[in-house]
CSV table of C-alpha atoms in Angstrom, one decimal:
chain,number,residue,atom,x,y,z
A,1,MET,CA,81.8,-99.4,-31.5
A,2,LEU,CA,79.1,-99.9,-29.6
A,3,SER,CA,77.5,-96.4,-29.3
A,4,VAL,CA,77.4,-96.5,-33.0
A,5,LEU,CA,74.5,-99.4,-32.4
A,6,THR,CA,73.2,-97.8,-29.5
A,7,ASP,CA,72.8,-94.2,-31.1
A,8,ASN,CA,71.1,-95.6,-33.9
A,9,TRP,CA,69.0,-98.5,-32.2
A,10,GLU,CA,65.6,-97.6,-33.8
A,11,LEU,CA,67.1,-97.5,-37.1
A,12,PHE,CA,68.8,-101.3,-36.6
A,13,VAL,CA,65.7,-102.8,-35.0
A,14,ASP,CA,63.2,-101.1,-37.5
A,15,GLY,CA,65.4,-102.1,-40.6
A,16,PHE,CA,66.0,-105.9,-39.2
A,17,TRP,CA,62.2,-106.0,-38.0
A,18,THR,CA,61.8,-105.4,-41.7
A,19,THR,CA,64.0,-108.0,-43.1
A,20,LEU,CA,62.4,-110.6,-40.5
A,21,ARG,CA,58.8,-109.8,-41.7
A,22,LEU,CA,60.4,-110.1,-45.5
A,23,PHE,CA,61.9,-113.4,-44.7
A,24,LEU,CA,59.4,-115.2,-42.6
A,25,ILE,CA,56.5,-114.4,-45.1
A,26,ALA,CA,58.4,-115.0,-48.3
A,27,GLY,CA,59.7,-118.1,-46.5
A,28,VAL,CA,56.4,-119.5,-45.6
A,29,LEU,CA,55.2,-118.7,-48.9
A,30,SER,CA,57.8,-120.2,-50.7
A,31,LEU,CA,58.0,-123.8,-49.1
A,32,ALA,CA,54.5,-123.6,-49.8
A,33,LEU,CA,54.8,-122.5,-53.5
A,34,GLY,CA,58.3,-124.5,-54.0
A,35,THR,CA,56.1,-127.7,-52.6
A,36,VAL,CA,53.1,-127.4,-54.9
A,37,LEU,CA,55.7,-126.9,-58.1
A,38,ALA,CA,57.6,-130.0,-57.1
A,39,ALA,CA,54.0,-132.0,-57.1
A,40,PHE,CA,53.5,-130.7,-60.4
A,41,ARG,CA,57.2,-131.8,-61.7
A,42,VAL,CA,56.7,-135.6,-60.2
A,43,SER,CA,52.9,-135.2,-61.4
A,44,PRO,CA,51.3,-137.8,-64.2
A,45,VAL,CA,49.9,-135.0,-66.0
A,46,PRO,CA,52.2,-134.1,-68.6
A,47,ALA,CA,50.6,-130.3,-68.5
A,48,LEU,CA,51.3,-130.0,-65.2
A,49,ARG,CA,55.1,-131.4,-65.8
A,50,ALA,CA,55.9,-128.6,-68.1
A,51,ILE,CA,54.3,-125.8,-66.1
A,52,GLY,CA,56.6,-126.7,-63.2
A,53,THR,CA,59.9,-127.0,-65.5
A,54,GLY,CA,59.4,-123.9,-67.3
A,55,TYR,CA,58.7,-122.3,-63.9
A,56,VAL,CA,61.7,-123.4,-62.8
A,57,ASN,CA,63.9,-123.1,-65.6
A,58,THR,CA,62.6,-119.6,-66.1
A,59,LEU,CA,62.9,-118.1,-62.1
A,60,ARG,CA,66.3,-120.2,-61.4
A,61,ASN,CA,67.6,-118.6,-63.9
A,62,THR,CA,66.6,-115.1,-63.6
A,63,PRO,CA,69.0,-112.9,-61.5
A,64,LEU,CA,67.4,-111.7,-58.4
A,65,THR,CA,67.6,-108.1,-58.8
A,66,LEU,CA,65.8,-108.5,-62.5
A,67,VAL,CA,63.1,-110.1,-60.4
A,68,PHE,CA,62.6,-107.5,-58.1
A,69,ALA,CA,62.4,-104.8,-61.7
A,70,PHE,CA,60.0,-106.5,-62.9
A,71,LEU,CA,57.7,-106.7,-59.9
A,72,VAL,CA,58.5,-103.0,-58.8
A,73,PHE,CA,58.8,-101.2,-62.3
A,74,GLY,CA,57.6,-103.6,-65.0
A,75,ALA,CA,54.1,-104.8,-63.1
A,76,PRO,CA,52.7,-101.5,-62.8
A,77,LYS,CA,53.0,-100.7,-66.3
A,78,MET,CA,50.7,-104.2,-67.1
A,79,GLU,CA,48.5,-102.7,-64.6
A,80,ILE,CA,49.4,-105.1,-62.0
A,81,SER,CA,49.6,-103.2,-58.9
A,82,LEU,CA,50.9,-104.7,-55.5
A,83,PRO,CA,50.1,-102.3,-52.6
A,84,THR,CA,53.2,-101.6,-51.0
A,85,PHE,CA,57.2,-101.7,-52.0
A,86,PHE,CA,57.3,-104.2,-49.0
A,87,TRP,CA,54.7,-106.5,-51.0
A,88,SER,CA,56.6,-106.5,-54.3
A,89,ALA,CA,59.6,-107.5,-52.3
A,90,VAL,CA,57.6,-110.3,-51.0
A,91,VAL,CA,56.6,-111.2,-53.9
A,92,ALA,CA,59.6,-111.3,-56.0
A,93,LEU,CA,61.4,-113.2,-53.3
A,94,THR,CA,59.0,-115.9,-52.9
A,95,VAL,CA,58.9,-116.5,-56.9
A,96,TYR,CA,62.4,-116.9,-56.7
A,97,THR,CA,63.2,-118.8,-54.0
A,98,SER,CA,60.4,-121.2,-54.5
A,99,ALA,CA,62.0,-122.2,-57.9
A,100,PHE,CA,65.0,-123.6,-55.7
A,101,VAL,CA,62.8,-125.0,-52.9
A,102,CYS,CA,60.8,-127.2,-55.9
A,103,GLU,CA,64.1,-128.8,-56.9
A,104,ILE,CA,65.3,-130.1,-53.3
A,105,VAL,CA,62.0,-131.2,-52.5
A,106,ARG,CA,61.9,-133.1,-56.0
A,107,SER,CA,65.3,-134.1,-55.3
A,108,GLY,CA,64.4,-135.4,-52.0
A,109,VAL,CA,61.5,-137.2,-53.7
A,110,ASN,CA,63.8,-138.8,-55.8
A,111,THR,CA,65.9,-140.3,-52.9
A,112,VAL,CA,62.6,-142.6,-51.9
A,113,PRO,CA,62.4,-146.2,-53.4
A,114,PRO,CA,60.3,-146.2,-56.1
A,115,GLY,CA,58.8,-149.3,-54.8
A,116,GLN,CA,57.2,-147.1,-51.8
A,117,ALA,CA,55.0,-145.1,-54.4
A,118,GLU,CA,53.9,-148.2,-55.7
A,119,ALA,CA,52.9,-149.9,-52.6
A,120,ALA,CA,51.1,-146.4,-51.9
A,121,ARG,CA,49.2,-146.8,-55.2
A,122,SER,CA,48.6,-150.6,-55.0
A,123,VAL,CA,46.2,-149.7,-51.8
A,124,GLY,CA,44.5,-147.2,-53.6
A,125,MET,CA,45.7,-143.8,-52.6
A,126,THR,CA,45.0,-140.8,-55.0
A,127,PHE,CA,48.4,-139.4,-56.3
A,128,MET,CA,48.0,-136.6,-53.4
A,129,GLN,CA,47.9,-139.1,-50.7
A,130,VAL,CA,50.6,-141.1,-52.0
A,131,LEU,CA,52.8,-138.0,-52.1
A,132,GLY,CA,51.7,-136.3,-48.7
A,133,ILE,CA,51.2,-139.7,-46.4
A,134,VAL,CA,54.1,-142.0,-48.1
A,135,VAL,CA,56.6,-139.6,-50.2
A,136,LEU,CA,57.2,-136.5,-48.6
A,137,PRO,CA,57.3,-137.7,-45.1
A,138,GLN,CA,60.4,-140.3,-46.1
A,139,ALA,CA,61.4,-137.2,-49.0
A,140,PHE,CA,61.9,-134.4,-45.8
A,141,ARG,CA,65.2,-135.8,-43.9
A,142,ALA,CA,67.0,-135.6,-47.4
A,143,ILE,CA,65.5,-132.4,-47.9
A,144,VAL,CA,66.4,-130.3,-44.3
A,145,PRO,CA,70.3,-129.8,-45.1
A,146,PRO,CA,69.7,-128.3,-48.6
A,147,LEU,CA,66.3,-126.6,-47.6
A,148,THR,CA,68.0,-125.0,-44.5
A,149,SER,CA,70.9,-123.6,-47.0
A,150,VAL,CA,68.5,-121.9,-49.6
A,151,MET,CA,66.5,-120.3,-46.6
A,152,ILE,CA,69.7,-118.7,-45.4
A,153,ALA,CA,70.0,-117.6,-49.1
A,154,LEU,CA,66.9,-116.2,-48.8
A,155,LEU,CA,67.3,-114.1,-45.4
A,156,LYS,CA,70.5,-112.7,-46.9
A,157,ASN,CA,68.7,-112.1,-50.3
A,158,THR,CA,66.2,-110.0,-48.5
A,159,THR,CA,68.7,-107.0,-48.8
A,160,ILE,CA,68.2,-106.6,-52.4
A,161,ALA,CA,64.8,-105.3,-51.4
A,162,ALA,CA,66.9,-102.3,-50.5
A,163,GLY,CA,67.4,-101.2,-53.6
A,164,PHE,CA,64.0,-101.1,-54.3
A,165,SER,CA,62.9,-98.6,-51.5
A,166,VAL,CA,62.1,-101.3,-48.8
A,167,ALA,CA,63.9,-100.0,-45.6
A,168,GLU,CA,65.0,-103.3,-44.3
A,169,ALA,CA,68.5,-104.2,-42.9
A,170,GLY,CA,70.4,-103.7,-46.3
A,171,ALA,CA,69.2,-100.0,-46.4
A,172,ILE,CA,70.8,-99.1,-43.0
A,173,PRO,CA,74.3,-98.3,-44.3
A,174,ALA,CA,73.0,-95.7,-46.6
A,175,VAL,CA,71.3,-93.9,-44.0
A,176,MET,CA,74.0,-94.3,-41.4
A,177,ALA,CA,76.2,-92.6,-44.3
A,178,GLU,CA,73.7,-89.7,-44.1
A,179,ARG,CA,74.2,-89.6,-40.5
A,180,GLY,CA,78.1,-89.5,-40.6
A,181,GLU,CA,78.2,-92.6,-38.7
A,182,ASN,CA,81.0,-95.1,-38.8
A,183,GLN,CA,80.8,-97.4,-42.0
A,184,VAL,CA,82.8,-100.3,-40.5
A,185,ALA,CA,81.2,-100.5,-37.2
A,186,THR,CA,77.9,-100.3,-39.5
A,187,LEU,CA,78.7,-103.1,-41.6
A,188,VAL,CA,79.9,-104.8,-38.2
A,189,TRP,CA,76.7,-104.6,-36.3
A,190,ILE,CA,74.9,-105.4,-39.8
A,191,THR,CA,76.4,-108.8,-39.8
A,192,VAL,CA,76.0,-109.3,-36.2
A,193,GLY,CA,72.5,-108.7,-36.8
A,194,PHE,CA,72.1,-111.6,-39.6
A,195,LEU,CA,74.1,-114.2,-37.3
A,196,ILE,CA,71.7,-113.8,-34.8
A,197,LEU,CA,68.8,-114.2,-37.4
A,198,ILE,CA,70.6,-117.2,-38.6
A,199,ILE,CA,71.3,-119.2,-35.8
A,200,PRO,CA,67.9,-120.6,-35.1
A,201,LEU,CA,67.8,-121.7,-38.7
A,202,VAL,CA,70.8,-123.8,-38.0
A,203,PHE,CA,69.4,-125.2,-34.8
A,204,LEU,CA,65.8,-126.0,-36.5
A,205,GLN,CA,67.9,-127.7,-38.9
A,206,ARG,CA,69.8,-129.7,-36.4
A,207,TRP,CA,66.6,-130.6,-34.4
A,208,ALA,CA,64.9,-131.6,-37.8
A,209,GLU,CA,67.6,-133.8,-38.8
A,210,ARG,CA,67.4,-135.6,-35.5
A,211,ARG,CA,63.3,-135.9,-35.6
A,212,THR,CA,64.0,-137.5,-39.1
A,213,ALA,CA,67.0,-140.1,-38.1
A,214,VAL,CA,64.8,-142.8,-36.9
A,215,ALA,CA,64.0,-145.7,-39.0
B,1,MET,CA,44.8,-175.3,-73.6
B,2,SER,CA,41.6,-173.7,-72.1
B,3,ASP,CA,39.8,-171.2,-74.0
B,4,SER,CA,40.9,-168.3,-71.7
B,5,GLY,CA,40.3,-166.0,-73.8
B,6,THR,CA,36.5,-165.6,-73.7
B,7,LEU,CA,34.7,-163.7,-70.9
B,8,THR,CA,32.4,-165.3,-68.9
B,9,LYS,CA,30.0,-164.3,-65.8
B,10,THR,CA,32.6,-165.6,-63.3
B,11,ASP,CA,35.7,-163.9,-64.6
B,12,LEU,CA,37.1,-162.2,-62.2
B,13,VAL,CA,40.0,-160.6,-64.2
B,14,ALA,CA,40.2,-160.9,-68.1
B,15,LEU,CA,43.0,-159.2,-70.2
B,16,THR,CA,42.2,-159.2,-74.1
B,17,GLY,CA,44.7,-158.9,-77.0
B,18,VAL,CA,47.1,-157.1,-74.2
B,19,ASN,CA,50.5,-155.7,-75.7
B,20,LYS,CA,53.2,-153.5,-74.3
B,21,HIS,CA,56.5,-152.3,-75.7
B,22,PHE,CA,59.5,-151.2,-73.5
B,23,GLY,CA,61.1,-149.3,-76.5
B,24,GLU,CA,62.1,-151.6,-78.9
B,25,LEU,CA,61.3,-154.6,-76.9
B,26,HIS,CA,58.0,-156.3,-77.2
B,27,VAL,CA,57.4,-157.4,-73.5
B,28,LEU,CA,53.8,-158.6,-73.9
B,29,LYS,CA,52.5,-160.1,-77.1
B,30,ASP,CA,48.9,-160.4,-77.6
B,31,ILE,CA,48.4,-161.7,-74.3
B,32,ASN,CA,44.7,-163.3,-73.8
B,33,LEU,CA,44.1,-164.7,-69.9
B,34,SER,CA,41.2,-164.9,-67.7
B,35,ILE,CA,40.9,-165.3,-64.0
B,36,ALA,CA,37.6,-166.7,-62.7
B,37,LYS,CA,36.8,-165.8,-58.7
B,38,GLY,CA,38.6,-168.2,-56.2
B,39,GLU,CA,41.1,-169.2,-59.0
B,40,VAL,CA,44.6,-169.4,-58.1
B,41,VAL,CA,46.8,-169.0,-61.2
B,42,VAL,CA,50.9,-169.3,-61.3
B,43,VAL,CA,52.5,-167.9,-63.8
B,44,ILE,CA,56.1,-169.2,-64.6
B,45,GLY,CA,58.4,-168.6,-67.0
B,46,PRO,CA,62.2,-168.1,-67.8
B,47,SER,CA,63.3,-164.2,-66.5
B,48,GLY,CA,62.5,-161.7,-69.0
B,49,SER,CA,59.7,-163.5,-70.2
B,50,GLY,CA,57.2,-160.8,-69.2
B,51,LYS,CA,55.7,-162.3,-66.3
B,52,SER,CA,56.4,-159.5,-63.9
B,53,THR,CA,55.3,-157.4,-66.3
B,54,LEU,CA,51.8,-159.1,-66.5
B,55,CYS,CA,51.3,-159.1,-63.3
B,56,ARG,CA,51.9,-155.5,-62.7
B,57,ALA,CA,49.7,-154.4,-65.5
B,58,ILE,CA,46.7,-156.0,-64.2
B,59,ASN,CA,46.7,-153.0,-61.4
B,60,ARG,CA,48.2,-150.8,-64.2
B,61,LEU,CA,51.3,-149.9,-62.6
B,62,GLU,CA,52.6,-151.1,-65.7
B,63,PRO,CA,50.5,-149.2,-68.5
B,64,ILE,CA,49.5,-151.2,-71.5
B,65,ASP,CA,49.8,-149.9,-75.2
B,66,GLU,CA,47.0,-152.0,-76.7
B,67,GLY,CA,43.9,-154.6,-75.7
B,68,THR,CA,41.7,-154.1,-72.4
B,69,ILE,CA,42.2,-155.4,-68.8
B,70,THR,CA,38.8,-155.7,-66.6
B,71,LEU,CA,38.4,-156.1,-63.1
B,72,ASP,CA,34.9,-157.7,-62.2
B,73,GLY,CA,33.8,-156.6,-65.6
B,74,GLN,CA,35.1,-153.1,-65.2
B,75,PRO,CA,37.6,-151.6,-67.7
B,76,LEU,CA,41.0,-150.4,-65.9
B,77,PRO,CA,40.3,-146.8,-65.9
B,78,SER,CA,43.2,-144.4,-67.4
B,79,GLU,CA,44.5,-142.4,-64.1
B,80,GLY,CA,42.9,-140.4,-61.4
B,81,LYS,CA,40.7,-141.2,-58.7
B,82,ALA,CA,38.7,-144.0,-60.6
B,83,LEU,CA,42.1,-146.2,-61.0
B,84,ALA,CA,43.0,-145.3,-57.4
B,85,LYS,CA,39.2,-146.9,-56.2
B,86,LEU,CA,39.7,-150.0,-58.2
B,87,ARG,CA,43.5,-150.7,-57.0
B,88,ALA,CA,42.0,-150.7,-53.4
B,89,ASP,CA,40.3,-153.7,-54.8
B,90,VAL,CA,43.9,-155.2,-56.0
B,91,GLY,CA,46.1,-156.4,-53.4
B,92,MET,CA,49.6,-156.6,-54.1
B,93,VAL,CA,52.3,-158.3,-52.8
B,94,PHE,CA,56.3,-157.4,-54.2
B,95,GLN,CA,59.5,-159.0,-54.3
B,96,SER,CA,61.1,-156.1,-52.3
B,97,PHE,CA,58.2,-156.4,-49.6
B,98,ASN,CA,57.8,-152.2,-50.2
B,99,LEU,CA,56.9,-152.0,-46.8
B,100,PHE,CA,56.2,-148.1,-45.7
B,101,ALA,CA,59.3,-147.7,-44.0
B,102,HIS,CA,58.5,-144.8,-41.7
B,103,LYS,CA,55.6,-146.4,-40.5
B,104,THR,CA,55.2,-149.2,-37.8
B,105,ILE,CA,54.0,-152.9,-38.9
B,106,LEU,CA,50.7,-152.2,-37.3
B,107,GLN,CA,50.5,-148.7,-39.3
B,108,ASN,CA,51.6,-150.4,-42.5
B,109,VAL,CA,48.2,-152.7,-42.4
B,110,THR,CA,46.1,-149.7,-41.3
B,111,LEU,CA,47.2,-147.2,-43.4
B,112,GLY,CA,45.0,-147.9,-46.5
B,113,PRO,CA,41.7,-148.9,-44.5
B,114,CYS,CA,42.1,-145.7,-42.5
B,115,LYS,CA,43.2,-143.3,-45.4
B,116,VAL,CA,41.2,-145.2,-48.7
B,117,ARG,CA,38.2,-146.9,-47.1
B,118,LYS,CA,37.8,-144.1,-44.4
B,119,THR,CA,37.5,-147.3,-41.6
B,120,ASP,CA,37.3,-146.0,-38.1
B,121,PRO,CA,40.9,-146.3,-36.7
B,122,LYS,CA,40.1,-148.3,-33.7
B,123,VAL,CA,38.2,-150.9,-36.2
B,124,ALA,CA,41.1,-150.9,-38.7
B,125,GLU,CA,43.8,-151.6,-35.9
B,126,GLN,CA,41.6,-154.3,-34.3
B,127,ARG,CA,41.3,-155.8,-37.9
B,128,ALA,CA,45.2,-155.3,-38.6
B,129,MET,CA,46.3,-157.3,-35.3
B,130,GLU,CA,44.0,-159.9,-36.3
B,131,LEU,CA,45.3,-160.4,-39.7
B,132,LEU,CA,49.0,-159.9,-38.1
B,133,GLU,CA,48.1,-162.5,-35.5
B,134,ARG,CA,46.9,-164.9,-38.9
B,135,VAL,CA,50.2,-163.9,-41.0
B,136,GLY,CA,52.4,-164.8,-37.0
B,137,VAL,CA,53.8,-161.6,-36.7
B,138,ALA,CA,51.4,-159.8,-34.0
B,139,ASN,CA,54.2,-159.4,-31.7
B,140,GLN,CA,56.1,-157.5,-33.7
B,141,ALA,CA,53.5,-154.8,-34.2
B,142,ALA,CA,55.2,-151.8,-32.7
B,143,LYS,CA,58.3,-152.4,-34.8
B,144,PHE,CA,59.4,-150.5,-37.8
B,145,PRO,CA,60.2,-152.8,-41.0
B,146,ALA,CA,63.5,-152.6,-41.2
B,147,GLN,CA,63.9,-154.0,-37.6
B,148,LEU,CA,61.8,-157.4,-39.2
B,149,SER,CA,63.5,-160.4,-41.0
B,150,GLY,CA,62.7,-160.7,-44.8
B,151,GLY,CA,59.8,-163.2,-44.2
B,152,GLN,CA,58.5,-161.5,-41.3
B,153,GLN,CA,58.2,-158.4,-44.0
B,154,GLN,CA,56.6,-160.3,-46.8
B,155,ARG,CA,53.9,-161.6,-44.1
B,156,VAL,CA,53.3,-158.4,-43.2
B,157,ALA,CA,53.0,-157.3,-46.9
B,158,ILE,CA,50.2,-160.0,-47.3
B,159,ALA,CA,48.4,-158.7,-44.3
B,160,ARG,CA,48.7,-155.2,-45.4
B,161,ALA,CA,47.1,-156.6,-48.7
B,162,LEU,CA,44.5,-158.3,-47.0
B,163,ALA,CA,43.6,-155.7,-44.9
B,164,MET,CA,41.7,-154.0,-47.5
B,165,ASP,CA,39.8,-157.0,-48.1
B,166,PRO,CA,41.1,-157.2,-52.1
B,167,LYS,CA,38.9,-159.3,-54.8
B,168,VAL,CA,42.1,-160.5,-55.9
B,169,ILE,CA,45.9,-160.5,-54.8
B,170,LEU,CA,49.1,-160.0,-57.4
B,171,PHE,CA,51.9,-161.6,-56.3
B,172,ASP,CA,54.9,-160.6,-58.2
B,173,GLU,CA,57.6,-163.0,-56.9
B,174,PRO,CA,57.0,-163.1,-53.4
B,175,THR,CA,59.9,-165.0,-52.2
B,176,SER,CA,62.6,-164.8,-54.9
B,177,ALA,CA,64.3,-162.1,-52.5
B,178,LEU,CA,64.1,-164.2,-49.4
B,179,ASP,CA,66.6,-166.2,-47.8
B,180,PRO,CA,66.2,-169.8,-48.1
B,181,GLU,CA,65.2,-170.5,-45.0
B,182,MET,CA,62.5,-167.7,-45.1
B,183,ILE,CA,60.8,-169.1,-48.2
B,184,GLN,CA,58.2,-171.6,-46.3
B,185,GLU,CA,57.1,-168.9,-43.9
B,186,VAL,CA,55.9,-166.9,-46.4
B,187,LEU,CA,54.4,-170.0,-48.7
B,188,GLU,CA,52.3,-171.5,-45.9
B,189,VAL,CA,50.5,-168.1,-45.3
B,190,MET,CA,50.1,-167.9,-49.4
B,191,ILE,CA,49.0,-171.6,-49.0
B,192,ASP,CA,46.6,-170.7,-46.7
B,193,LEU,CA,45.0,-167.8,-48.2
B,194,ALA,CA,44.5,-170.5,-51.8
B,195,LYS,CA,42.4,-172.9,-49.3
B,196,GLN,CA,40.1,-170.2,-48.1
B,197,GLY,CA,39.3,-169.5,-51.5
B,198,MET,CA,41.4,-165.9,-52.2
B,199,THR,CA,41.7,-165.2,-56.0
B,200,MET,CA,45.3,-165.2,-56.5
B,201,VAL,CA,47.7,-164.7,-59.4
B,202,VAL,CA,51.3,-165.5,-58.5
B,203,VAL,CA,54.2,-165.3,-60.3
B,204,THR,CA,56.9,-167.4,-58.6
B,205,HIS,CA,60.0,-169.7,-59.2
B,206,GLU,CA,58.4,-172.1,-56.3
B,207,MET,CA,57.5,-175.5,-58.5
B,208,GLY,CA,56.7,-176.5,-55.2
B,209,PHE,CA,53.9,-174.0,-54.3
B,210,ALA,CA,52.7,-174.2,-58.2
B,211,ARG,CA,51.9,-178.0,-57.7
B,212,THR,CA,50.0,-177.4,-54.1
B,213,ALA,CA,48.2,-174.6,-54.5
B,214,ALA,CA,47.4,-173.6,-58.1
B,215,ASN,CA,44.6,-174.4,-59.9
B,216,ARG,CA,46.3,-173.5,-63.4
B,217,VAL,CA,49.9,-172.9,-64.5
B,218,VAL,CA,50.4,-170.2,-66.9
B,219,PHE,CA,54.1,-170.5,-68.8
B,220,MET,CA,55.4,-167.4,-70.2
B,221,ALA,CA,58.0,-167.2,-72.7
B,222,ASP,CA,59.4,-164.1,-74.9
B,223,GLY,CA,56.2,-162.1,-73.7
B,224,GLU,CA,53.7,-164.9,-75.1
B,225,ILE,CA,51.4,-167.1,-72.9
B,226,VAL,CA,53.3,-170.2,-74.5
B,227,GLU,CA,51.2,-172.8,-72.7
B,228,GLN,CA,48.8,-173.1,-70.0
B,229,ALA,CA,46.9,-176.1,-67.7
B,230,SER,CA,46.9,-177.9,-64.3
B,231,PRO,CA,49.8,-178.2,-62.5
B,232,GLU,CA,49.7,-181.9,-62.9
B,233,GLU,CA,49.1,-182.2,-66.6
B,234,PHE,CA,52.0,-179.2,-67.1
B,235,PHE,CA,54.3,-180.6,-65.0
B,236,THR,CA,54.4,-184.4,-66.0
B,237,ASN,CA,53.3,-183.5,-69.6
B,238,PRO,CA,54.2,-179.9,-71.2
B,239,THR,CA,53.4,-179.9,-74.5
B,240,SER,CA,55.3,-176.9,-75.7
B,241,ARG,CA,59.3,-177.6,-76.7
B,242,ARG,CA,60.0,-174.5,-74.5
B,243,ALA,CA,58.3,-175.4,-71.5
B,244,GLN,CA,59.8,-178.8,-72.1
B,245,ASP,CA,63.1,-176.7,-71.9
B,246,PHE,CA,62.7,-174.7,-69.2
B,247,LEU,CA,61.3,-177.8,-66.7
B,248,GLY,CA,64.3,-179.3,-68.0
B,249,LYS,CA,66.6,-177.1,-66.7
B,250,ILE,CA,64.8,-176.1,-63.4
B,251,LEU,CA,63.5,-180.0,-62.1
B,252,LYS,CA,67.0,-181.3,-62.9
B,253,HIS,CA,68.6,-180.4,-59.5
């Protein structure tokens, strides 16, 4: 059992390293894009609200494999070329995940009593200040648990990239099959790898919940 | 009735032909009202008469459908940075206090000056402590709003409004959410402000405050300004039928 891992150590390390990079880059980008989209959806400008709603309804309802397919096969035909398959995967994961992040941030904003925003507007804060200084910090507490779930889902969704020529952890079984290694042991070790990556997220969630528990 | 519809040089706030609907409901009907610098105007009337909406329209927390509202001669901008800038000059005290729940009492007072006026934090803090002293809650500066009583929170809210050096402060039923024993401490702070010449628009059910501190009482019913007069005149000799009914109901007990 252990030899399955030790004999193919490099394959596992390379695969999970790519998974980790996909996750971290797409994670940070989708948090940023998702927050911007949420700001669009709660903004006083109708056009921005429409863009936010349209984006979420389109991307959230498209299967992730299709988003990948569009970027890997469709985008080059429209003369949009991304440097590598890796970056196509980052973009696919980001545009997909940010739709979910947007809705979570927006639901968090809705947990903050409207009086908080009214008071902030009354002292003369701009829309961005109201959101950044008063509303989002208070929304954060409600956002942490569902956001952790979406980040865990993102981490696991990275395995779809294997189907589009990115050698991440999800691509390990195919290589192992070629090498004639035990498939069950391979899958067990991949599961262990994902658990190791997910555990820090769970601790991060606990820490964030404790930090925001006051007041 | 005074000729409040005409705009004079000393008018700080002027509403002309203001109309607003909530769907089918016509909540503000042809409102003409002007408030002079240093004047304390108390708005009273039965619930649902539109008095809170009127108060909130002055800093555009409620947009209006028709008419104009000017502040210090400038019409209210519709959105964006210009509106934010104008709101900085209009203090607002809410029924439910609305202190920033994630900030300390001191931060609640310094946040506006620091973020909006770009005041130096040290200067803003010093001024905030003076204001908290003035409203009698300086010893609570390090606490969070939820740790204070309603009366204390509302006094902090007044200090927060004062920290922006506003031209006028709007009070939207400032004592309606308070336990009876805390109403007086808030009213005292407001009476103090009135004496010092602050321009105030106060929506309230506190007739005692209207008698002691108001320069003018505006009586609203069904979205209209029915009657306005000095407090003595209004309370002793209301001219309209609806004002007589209203006063009959609230002064009986």
